[in-house]
Coordinates of C-alpha atoms and ligand atoms in Angstrom, one line a residue:
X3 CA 15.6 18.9 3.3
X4 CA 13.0 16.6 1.6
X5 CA 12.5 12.7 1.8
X6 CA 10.5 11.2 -1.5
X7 CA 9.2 8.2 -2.0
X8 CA 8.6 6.2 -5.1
X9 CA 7.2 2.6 -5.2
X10 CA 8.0 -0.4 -7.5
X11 CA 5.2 1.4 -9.9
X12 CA 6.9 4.8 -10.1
X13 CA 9.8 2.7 -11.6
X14 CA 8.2 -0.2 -13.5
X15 CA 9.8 0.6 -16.5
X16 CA 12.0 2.7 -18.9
X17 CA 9.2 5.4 -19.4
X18 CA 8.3 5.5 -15.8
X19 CA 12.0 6.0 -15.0
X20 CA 12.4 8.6 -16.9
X21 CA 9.1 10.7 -15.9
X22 CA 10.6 9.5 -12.0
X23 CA 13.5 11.5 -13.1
X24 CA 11.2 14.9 -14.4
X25 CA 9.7 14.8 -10.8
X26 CA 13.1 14.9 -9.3
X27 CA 14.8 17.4 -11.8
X28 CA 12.0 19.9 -10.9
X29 CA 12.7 19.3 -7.3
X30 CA 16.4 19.1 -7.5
X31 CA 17.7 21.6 -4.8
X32 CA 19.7 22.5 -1.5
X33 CA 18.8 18.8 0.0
X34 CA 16.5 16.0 -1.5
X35 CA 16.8 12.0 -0.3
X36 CA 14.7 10.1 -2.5
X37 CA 13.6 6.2 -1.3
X38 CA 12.9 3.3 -4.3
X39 CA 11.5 0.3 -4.1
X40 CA 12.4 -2.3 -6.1
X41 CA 11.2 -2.0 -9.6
X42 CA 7.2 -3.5 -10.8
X43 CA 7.2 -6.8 -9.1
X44 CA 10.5 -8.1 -8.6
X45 CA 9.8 -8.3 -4.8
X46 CA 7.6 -11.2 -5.5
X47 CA 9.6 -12.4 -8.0
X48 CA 12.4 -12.7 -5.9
X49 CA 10.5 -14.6 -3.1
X50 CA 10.3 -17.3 -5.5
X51 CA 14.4 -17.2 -5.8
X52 CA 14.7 -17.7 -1.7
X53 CA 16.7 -20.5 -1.2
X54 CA 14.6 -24.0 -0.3
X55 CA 11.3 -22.3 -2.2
X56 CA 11.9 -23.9 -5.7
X57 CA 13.6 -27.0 -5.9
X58 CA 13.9 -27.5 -9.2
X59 CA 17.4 -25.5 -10.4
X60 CA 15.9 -25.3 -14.0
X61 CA 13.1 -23.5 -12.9
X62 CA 15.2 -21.2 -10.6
X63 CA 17.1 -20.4 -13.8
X64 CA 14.4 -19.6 -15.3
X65 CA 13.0 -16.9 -12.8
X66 CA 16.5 -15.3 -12.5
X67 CA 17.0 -15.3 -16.4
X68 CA 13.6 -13.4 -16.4
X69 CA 14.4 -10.7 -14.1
X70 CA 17.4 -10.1 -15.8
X71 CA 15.7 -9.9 -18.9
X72 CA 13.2 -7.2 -17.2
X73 CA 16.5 -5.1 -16.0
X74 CA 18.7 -5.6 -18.6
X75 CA 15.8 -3.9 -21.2
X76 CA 14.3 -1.1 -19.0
X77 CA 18.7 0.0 -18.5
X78 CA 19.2 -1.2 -22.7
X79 CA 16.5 1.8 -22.8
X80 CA 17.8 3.8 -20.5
X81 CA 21.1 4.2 -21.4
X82 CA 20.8 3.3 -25.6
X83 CA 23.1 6.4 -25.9
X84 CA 25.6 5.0 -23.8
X85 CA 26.2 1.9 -24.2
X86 CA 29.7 2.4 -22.2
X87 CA 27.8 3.5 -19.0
X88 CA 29.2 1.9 -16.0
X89 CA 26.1 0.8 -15.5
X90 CA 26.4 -2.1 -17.7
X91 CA 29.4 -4.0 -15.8
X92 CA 27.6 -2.9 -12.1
X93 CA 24.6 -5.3 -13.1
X94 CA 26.4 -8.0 -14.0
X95 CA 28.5 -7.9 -10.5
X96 CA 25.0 -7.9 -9.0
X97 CA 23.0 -10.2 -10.8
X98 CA 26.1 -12.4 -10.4
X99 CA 26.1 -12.2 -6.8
X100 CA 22.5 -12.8 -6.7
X101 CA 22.2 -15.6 -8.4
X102 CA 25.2 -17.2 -6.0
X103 CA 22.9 -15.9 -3.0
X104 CA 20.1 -18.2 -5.0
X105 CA 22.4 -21.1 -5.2
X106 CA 23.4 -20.9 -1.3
X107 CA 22.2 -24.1 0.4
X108 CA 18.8 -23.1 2.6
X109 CA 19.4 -22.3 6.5
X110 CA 17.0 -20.6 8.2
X111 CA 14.3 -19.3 6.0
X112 CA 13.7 -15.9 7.5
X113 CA 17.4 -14.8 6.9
X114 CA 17.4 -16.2 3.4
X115 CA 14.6 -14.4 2.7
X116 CA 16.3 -11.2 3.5
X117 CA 19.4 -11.7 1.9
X118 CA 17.8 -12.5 -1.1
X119 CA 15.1 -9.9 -1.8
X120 CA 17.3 -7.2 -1.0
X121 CA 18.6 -7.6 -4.1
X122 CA 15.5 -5.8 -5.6
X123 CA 16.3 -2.8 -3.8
X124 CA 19.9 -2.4 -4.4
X125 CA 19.4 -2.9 -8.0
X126 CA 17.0 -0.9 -8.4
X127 CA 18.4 2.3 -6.9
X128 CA 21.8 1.3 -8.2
X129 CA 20.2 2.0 -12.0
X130 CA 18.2 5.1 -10.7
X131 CA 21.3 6.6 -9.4
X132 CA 23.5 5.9 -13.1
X133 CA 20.7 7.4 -15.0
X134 CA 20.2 10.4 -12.8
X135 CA 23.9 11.3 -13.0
X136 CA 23.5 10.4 -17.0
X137 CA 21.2 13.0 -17.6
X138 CA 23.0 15.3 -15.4
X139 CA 20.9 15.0 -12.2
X140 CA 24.8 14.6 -9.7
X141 CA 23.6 12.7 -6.7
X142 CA 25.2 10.0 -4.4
X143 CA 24.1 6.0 -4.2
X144 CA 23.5 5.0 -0.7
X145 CA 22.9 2.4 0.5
X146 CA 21.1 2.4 3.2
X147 CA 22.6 -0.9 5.5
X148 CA 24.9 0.8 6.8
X149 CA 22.8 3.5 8.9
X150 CA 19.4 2.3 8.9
X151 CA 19.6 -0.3 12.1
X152 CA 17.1 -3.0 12.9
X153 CA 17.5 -6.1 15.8
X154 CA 18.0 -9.7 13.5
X155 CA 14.5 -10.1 13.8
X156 CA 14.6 -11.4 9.7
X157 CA 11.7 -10.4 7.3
X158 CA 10.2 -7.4 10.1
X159 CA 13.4 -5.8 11.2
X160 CA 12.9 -3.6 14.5
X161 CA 14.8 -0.1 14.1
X162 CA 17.0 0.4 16.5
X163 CA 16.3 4.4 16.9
X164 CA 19.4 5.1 18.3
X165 CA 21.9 3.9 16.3
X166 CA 20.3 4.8 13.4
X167 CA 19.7 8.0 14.9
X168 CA 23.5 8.8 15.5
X169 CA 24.6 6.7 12.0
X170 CA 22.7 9.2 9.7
X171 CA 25.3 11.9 10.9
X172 CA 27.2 10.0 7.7
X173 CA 24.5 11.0 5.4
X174 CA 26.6 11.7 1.9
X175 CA 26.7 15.4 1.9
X176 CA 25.2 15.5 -1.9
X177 CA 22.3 17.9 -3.5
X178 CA 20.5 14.6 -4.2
X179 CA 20.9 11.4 -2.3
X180 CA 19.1 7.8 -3.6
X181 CA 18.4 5.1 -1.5
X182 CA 16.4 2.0 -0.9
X183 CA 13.2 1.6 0.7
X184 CA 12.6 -1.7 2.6
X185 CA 15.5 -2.8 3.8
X186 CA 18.5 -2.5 7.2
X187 CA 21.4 -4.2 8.3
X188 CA 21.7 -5.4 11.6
X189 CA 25.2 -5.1 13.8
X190 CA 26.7 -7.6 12.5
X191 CA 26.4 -6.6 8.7
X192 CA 23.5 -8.5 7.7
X193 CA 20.8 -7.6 5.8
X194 CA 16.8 -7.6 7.2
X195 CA 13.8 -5.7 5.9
X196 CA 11.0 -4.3 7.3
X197 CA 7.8 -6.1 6.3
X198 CA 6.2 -6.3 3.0
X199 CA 5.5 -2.9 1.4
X200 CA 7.9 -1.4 4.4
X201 CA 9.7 1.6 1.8
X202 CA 7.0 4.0 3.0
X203 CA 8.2 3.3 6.6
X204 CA 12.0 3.8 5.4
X205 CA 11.2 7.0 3.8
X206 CA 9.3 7.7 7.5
X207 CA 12.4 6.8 9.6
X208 CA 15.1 8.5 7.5
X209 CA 12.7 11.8 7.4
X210 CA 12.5 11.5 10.9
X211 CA 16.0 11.0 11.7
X212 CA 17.0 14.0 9.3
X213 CA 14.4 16.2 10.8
X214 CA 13.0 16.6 7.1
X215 CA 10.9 19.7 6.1
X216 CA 8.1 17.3 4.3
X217 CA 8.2 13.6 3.2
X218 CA 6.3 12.9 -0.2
X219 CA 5.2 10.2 -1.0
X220 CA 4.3 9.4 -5.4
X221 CA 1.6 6.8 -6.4
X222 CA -0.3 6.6 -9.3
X223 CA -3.6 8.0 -7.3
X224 CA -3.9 11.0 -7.1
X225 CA -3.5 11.3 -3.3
X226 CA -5.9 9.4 -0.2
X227 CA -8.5 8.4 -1.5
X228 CA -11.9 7.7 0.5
X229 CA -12.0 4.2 -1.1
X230 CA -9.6 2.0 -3.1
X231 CA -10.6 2.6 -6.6
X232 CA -10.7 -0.9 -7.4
X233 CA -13.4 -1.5 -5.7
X234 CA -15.4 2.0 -5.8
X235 CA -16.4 4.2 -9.0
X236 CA -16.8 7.6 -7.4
X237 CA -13.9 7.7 -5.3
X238 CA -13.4 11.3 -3.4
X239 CA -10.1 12.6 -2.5
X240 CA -9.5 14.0 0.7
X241 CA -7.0 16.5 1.5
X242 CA -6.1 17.2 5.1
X243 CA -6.0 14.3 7.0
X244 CA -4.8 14.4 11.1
X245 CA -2.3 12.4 11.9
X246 CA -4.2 10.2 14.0
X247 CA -6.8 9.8 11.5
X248 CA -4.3 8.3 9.0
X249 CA -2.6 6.2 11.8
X250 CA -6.4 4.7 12.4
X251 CA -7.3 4.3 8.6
X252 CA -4.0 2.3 8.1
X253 CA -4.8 0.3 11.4
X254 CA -7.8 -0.8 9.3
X255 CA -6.5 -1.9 6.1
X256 CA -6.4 1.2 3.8
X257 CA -3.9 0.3 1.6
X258 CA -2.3 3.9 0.5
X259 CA 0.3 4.2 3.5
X260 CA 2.0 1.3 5.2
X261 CA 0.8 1.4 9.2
X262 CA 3.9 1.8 10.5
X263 CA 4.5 4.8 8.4
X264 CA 2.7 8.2 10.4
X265 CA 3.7 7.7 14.1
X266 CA 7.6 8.9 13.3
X267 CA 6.6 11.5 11.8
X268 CA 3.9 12.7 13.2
X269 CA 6.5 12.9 16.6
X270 CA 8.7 15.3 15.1
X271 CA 5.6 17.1 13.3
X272 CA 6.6 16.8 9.9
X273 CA 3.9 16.9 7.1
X274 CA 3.4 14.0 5.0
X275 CA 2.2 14.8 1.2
X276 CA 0.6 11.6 -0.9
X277 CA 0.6 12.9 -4.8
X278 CA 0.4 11.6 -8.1
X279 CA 3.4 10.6 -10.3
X280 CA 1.2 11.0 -12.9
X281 CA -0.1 14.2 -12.7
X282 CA 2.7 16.2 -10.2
X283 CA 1.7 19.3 -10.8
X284 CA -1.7 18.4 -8.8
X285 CA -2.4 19.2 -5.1
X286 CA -2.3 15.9 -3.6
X287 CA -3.9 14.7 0.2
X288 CA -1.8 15.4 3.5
X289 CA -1.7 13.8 6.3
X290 CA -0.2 16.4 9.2
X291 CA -1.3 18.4 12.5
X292 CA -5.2 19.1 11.3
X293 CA -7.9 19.5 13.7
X294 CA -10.2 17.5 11.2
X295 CA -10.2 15.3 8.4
X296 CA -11.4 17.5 5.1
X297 CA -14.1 17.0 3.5
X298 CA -15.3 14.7 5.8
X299 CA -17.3 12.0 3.5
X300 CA -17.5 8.2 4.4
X301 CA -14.4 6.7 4.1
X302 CA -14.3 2.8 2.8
X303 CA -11.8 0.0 3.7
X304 CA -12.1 -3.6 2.4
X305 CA -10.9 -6.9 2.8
X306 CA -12.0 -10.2 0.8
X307 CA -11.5 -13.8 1.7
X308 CA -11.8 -12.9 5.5
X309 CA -12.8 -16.1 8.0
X310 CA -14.6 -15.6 11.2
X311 CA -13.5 -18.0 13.9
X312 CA -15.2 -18.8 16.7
X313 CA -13.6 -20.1 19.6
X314 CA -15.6 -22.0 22.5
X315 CA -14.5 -23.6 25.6
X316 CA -14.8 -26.9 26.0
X317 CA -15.5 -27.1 29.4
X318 CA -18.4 -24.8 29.0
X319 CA -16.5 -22.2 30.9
X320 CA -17.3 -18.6 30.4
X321 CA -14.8 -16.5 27.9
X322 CA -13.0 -14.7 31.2
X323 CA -9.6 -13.4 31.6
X324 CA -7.7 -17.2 31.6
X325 CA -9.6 -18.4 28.8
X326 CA -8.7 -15.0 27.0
X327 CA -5.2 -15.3 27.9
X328 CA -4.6 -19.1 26.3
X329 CA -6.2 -18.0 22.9
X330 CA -3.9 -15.0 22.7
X331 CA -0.8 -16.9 23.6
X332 CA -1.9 -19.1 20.4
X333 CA -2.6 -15.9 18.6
X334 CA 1.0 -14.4 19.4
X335 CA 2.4 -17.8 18.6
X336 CA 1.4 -18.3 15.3
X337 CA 1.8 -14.8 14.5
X338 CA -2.0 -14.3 13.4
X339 CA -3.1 -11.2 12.9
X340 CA -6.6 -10.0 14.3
X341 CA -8.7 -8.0 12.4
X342 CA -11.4 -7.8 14.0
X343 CA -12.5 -9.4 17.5
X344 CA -15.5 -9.9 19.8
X345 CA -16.5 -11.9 23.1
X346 CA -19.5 -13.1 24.4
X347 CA -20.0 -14.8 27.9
X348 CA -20.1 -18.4 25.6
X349 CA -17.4 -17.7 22.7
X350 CA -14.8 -15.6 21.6
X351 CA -15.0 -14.5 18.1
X352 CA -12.2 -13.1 15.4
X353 CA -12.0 -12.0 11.7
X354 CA -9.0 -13.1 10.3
X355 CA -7.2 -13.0 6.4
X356 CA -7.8 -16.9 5.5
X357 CA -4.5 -18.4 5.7
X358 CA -5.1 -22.3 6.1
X359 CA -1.6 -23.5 7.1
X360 CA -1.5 -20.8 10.3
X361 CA -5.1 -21.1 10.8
X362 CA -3.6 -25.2 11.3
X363 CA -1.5 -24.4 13.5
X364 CA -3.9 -22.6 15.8
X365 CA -6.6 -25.0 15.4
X366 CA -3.5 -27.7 17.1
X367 CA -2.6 -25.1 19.6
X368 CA -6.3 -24.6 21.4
X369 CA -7.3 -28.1 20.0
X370 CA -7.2 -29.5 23.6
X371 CA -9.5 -26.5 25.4
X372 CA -11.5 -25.5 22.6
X373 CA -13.8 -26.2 20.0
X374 CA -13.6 -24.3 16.6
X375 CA -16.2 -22.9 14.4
X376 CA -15.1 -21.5 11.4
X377 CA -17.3 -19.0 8.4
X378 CA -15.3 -18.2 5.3
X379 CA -15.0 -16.8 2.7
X380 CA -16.2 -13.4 4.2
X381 CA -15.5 -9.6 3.8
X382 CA -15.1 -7.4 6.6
X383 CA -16.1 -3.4 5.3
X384 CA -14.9 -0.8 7.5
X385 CA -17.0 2.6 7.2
X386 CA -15.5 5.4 8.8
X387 CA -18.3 8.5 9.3
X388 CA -21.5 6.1 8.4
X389 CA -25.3 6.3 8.3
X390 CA -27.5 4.0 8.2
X391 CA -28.5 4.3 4.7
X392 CA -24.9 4.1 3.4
X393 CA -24.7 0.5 5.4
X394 CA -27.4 -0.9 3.6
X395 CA -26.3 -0.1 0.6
X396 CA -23.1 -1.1 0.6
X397 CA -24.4 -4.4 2.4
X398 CA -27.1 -4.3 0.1
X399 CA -29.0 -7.2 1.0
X400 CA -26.2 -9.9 2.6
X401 CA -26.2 -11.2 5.6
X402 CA -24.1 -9.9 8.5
X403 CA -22.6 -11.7 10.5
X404 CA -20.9 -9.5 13.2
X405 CA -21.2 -5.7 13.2
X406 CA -19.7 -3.2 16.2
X407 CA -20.2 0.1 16.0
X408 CA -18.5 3.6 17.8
X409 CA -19.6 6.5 17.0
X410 CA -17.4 7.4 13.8
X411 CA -17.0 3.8 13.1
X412 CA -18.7 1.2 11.9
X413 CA -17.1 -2.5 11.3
X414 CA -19.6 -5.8 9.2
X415 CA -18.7 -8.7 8.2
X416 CA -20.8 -9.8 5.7
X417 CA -21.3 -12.9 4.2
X418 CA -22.8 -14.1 0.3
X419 CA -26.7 -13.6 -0.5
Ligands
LIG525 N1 9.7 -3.8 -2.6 C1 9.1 -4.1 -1.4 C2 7.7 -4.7 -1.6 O1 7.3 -4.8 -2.7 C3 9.0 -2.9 -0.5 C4 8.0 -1.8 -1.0 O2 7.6 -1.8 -2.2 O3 7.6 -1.0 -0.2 O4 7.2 -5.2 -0.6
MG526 MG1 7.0 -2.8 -4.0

């Protein structure tokens, strides 16, 4: 059995669907579960339909009127031989639903965040699996609430392993099984997700539960890459990476696998395969039980718009173990995340993605103890395997800030010339 993958890209429109479909057809066999997110950017779009985010009902409208639009022509594509397809009269039901879900009075925002942006998900896979039985791939629609388990912790679901464990004894017994990415139901039939860009993680838990031969998944790069091509010309792709390797490089910000992703399968042993939707035939990268990451070249990770806080007591207290615990209390509390930290007997220093209304919150939570400093607009490089001469040339001249160092790792913030 095999567990694929394919993002909101891989299905972004009519064209894409269709060469989605080729990938499968050629795979089509004993067992194959394929994951899909929802289609392009719907997720976003649907963040804007959560109840309590737009007041104005007009507006609303006007968002939902324009997701239909972009469904309603990628199926009108689809399915232009077939204008009978059930298909037709299952998208009105859901679009119907959803926009009632939209018009639902807000409660708490987390829930109706989950409630709502399912929707992408289950639409989505609901017009994968119609045009895969159309063109005479027979598979079963799952959906995937009703064996994938989290706790009601809303928008970052926590699996419950051993429900979902037992539940996926109900897998459809069909050739070819679709499903969504992203999202669970909790034991009282509600639905949660798992965190932004969380269908990798899915694919992970349901190949892990299944005891899958190999989980794929397809992007449109051709595999892990030692830099995001955005940023870098030359970019190298690497082919065998370990297991802990990948868990590290996602820990840092590379943006080709979600974090959460390796760990489940990397406990049952199960190889992880990262190829190219655009070019299947080609070997991709994968990530599985190598000794050594191959070839080994300087791997790059980047993130823009970084702010490095520093914290001092007021008191002029050293930064000791009290101090330390306050400031992560406020940390956990406003659900910052830390990407990067440092002490010194005098201040307590952290890289952090600028985000002013929790950086608020924090400033009010140490406000009494502390003083705050604040540097932004920042980037933080990560340089796996680094010399010297490939830190000053990607620093090329700026001033760093911070920099720590181990002995395959190097992490700068730099700031502007
Ligand atoms: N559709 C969700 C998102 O865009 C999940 C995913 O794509 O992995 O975050
Ligand atoms: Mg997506």
């Amino acid at each position: 059995m095999q567990v694929f993958k394919f993002g909101g890209a891989s299905v972004n429109s009519a064209e894409a669907v269709k060469n989605m479909a080729s990938i499968v057809r050629r795979y089509y066999g004993p067992k194959l579960v394929v994951v899909v997110s929802a289609m392009g950017k719907t997720t976003n779009k649907l963040e804007q339909l959560v109840p309590g985010v737009i007041s104005s009902a007009d507006s609303r409208r006007q968002h939902l009127d324009e997701l239909k639009d972009y469904h309603y022509t990628m199926v009108r594509a689809l399915f232009a031989d077939d204008p009978q397809n059930a298909i037709f009269p299952r998208l009105d039901e859901l679009f119907l639903q959803l926009q009632h879900q939209t018009e639902r009075r807000p409660s708490n925002y987390n829930f109706d965040y989950d409630q709502t942006v399912s929707f992408g998900e289950i639409i989505s896979t609901t017009i994968v699996s119609h045009y895969l039985n159309h063109i005479g791939l027979a598979n079963e629609w799952l959906d995937i609430r009703s064996l994938l388990r989290t706790d009601n912790h809303y928008r970052e679901g926590q699996v419950v392993w051993g429900i979902t464990e037992t539940n996926m004894r109900h897998m459809p017994d069909s050739p070819l099984v679709i499903t969504q990415g992203f999202i669970a139901g909790t034991s009282d039939g509600h639905t949660t997700t798992l965190g932004r860009e969380g269908s990798d993680y899915s694919a992970a838990i349901l190949s892990y539960c299944l005891n899958a031969e190999s989980m794929t998944i397809w992007k449109d790069v051709p595999g892990f890459l030692n830099a995001d091509p955005k940023f870098f010309a030359n970019t190298v792709k690497i082919e065998q990476i370990p297991y802990n390797e990948a868990i590290e490089l996602a820990y840092y910000g590379a943006s080709v696998i979600h974090p959460k992703t390796v760990k489940p399968i990397q406990n049952k042993g199960i190889p992880l395969h990262i190829k190219s939707f655009l070019d299947p035939e080609k070997e991709g990268s994968a990530i599985g039980p190598f000794r050594t990451i191959k070839p080994r070249t300087p791997l790059y990770i980047f993130k823009n718009d970084q702010v490095l806080l520093s914290i001092l007591p007021k008191d002029f207290s050293f930064i000791a173990e009290d101090n330390l615990q306050t400031i992560f209390a406020a940390l956990a509390k406003t659900g910052i995340r830390v990407n990067l930290m440092q002490n010194s007997a005098l201040s307590f220093s952290l890289c952090i993605d600028n985000n002013p209304i929790l950086l608020k919150q924090l400033r009010e939570e140490l406000a009494h103890s502390f003083r705050l400093r604040y540097n932004e607009g920042l980037q933080l490089i990560t340089i796996r395997y680094y010399t010297q001469e490939i830190i000053d040339s990607i620093v090329a001249g700026r001033p760093i800030l911070l920099q720590q160092r181990s002995r395959t790792t190097t992490q700068l913030i730099v700031g502007n010339k």
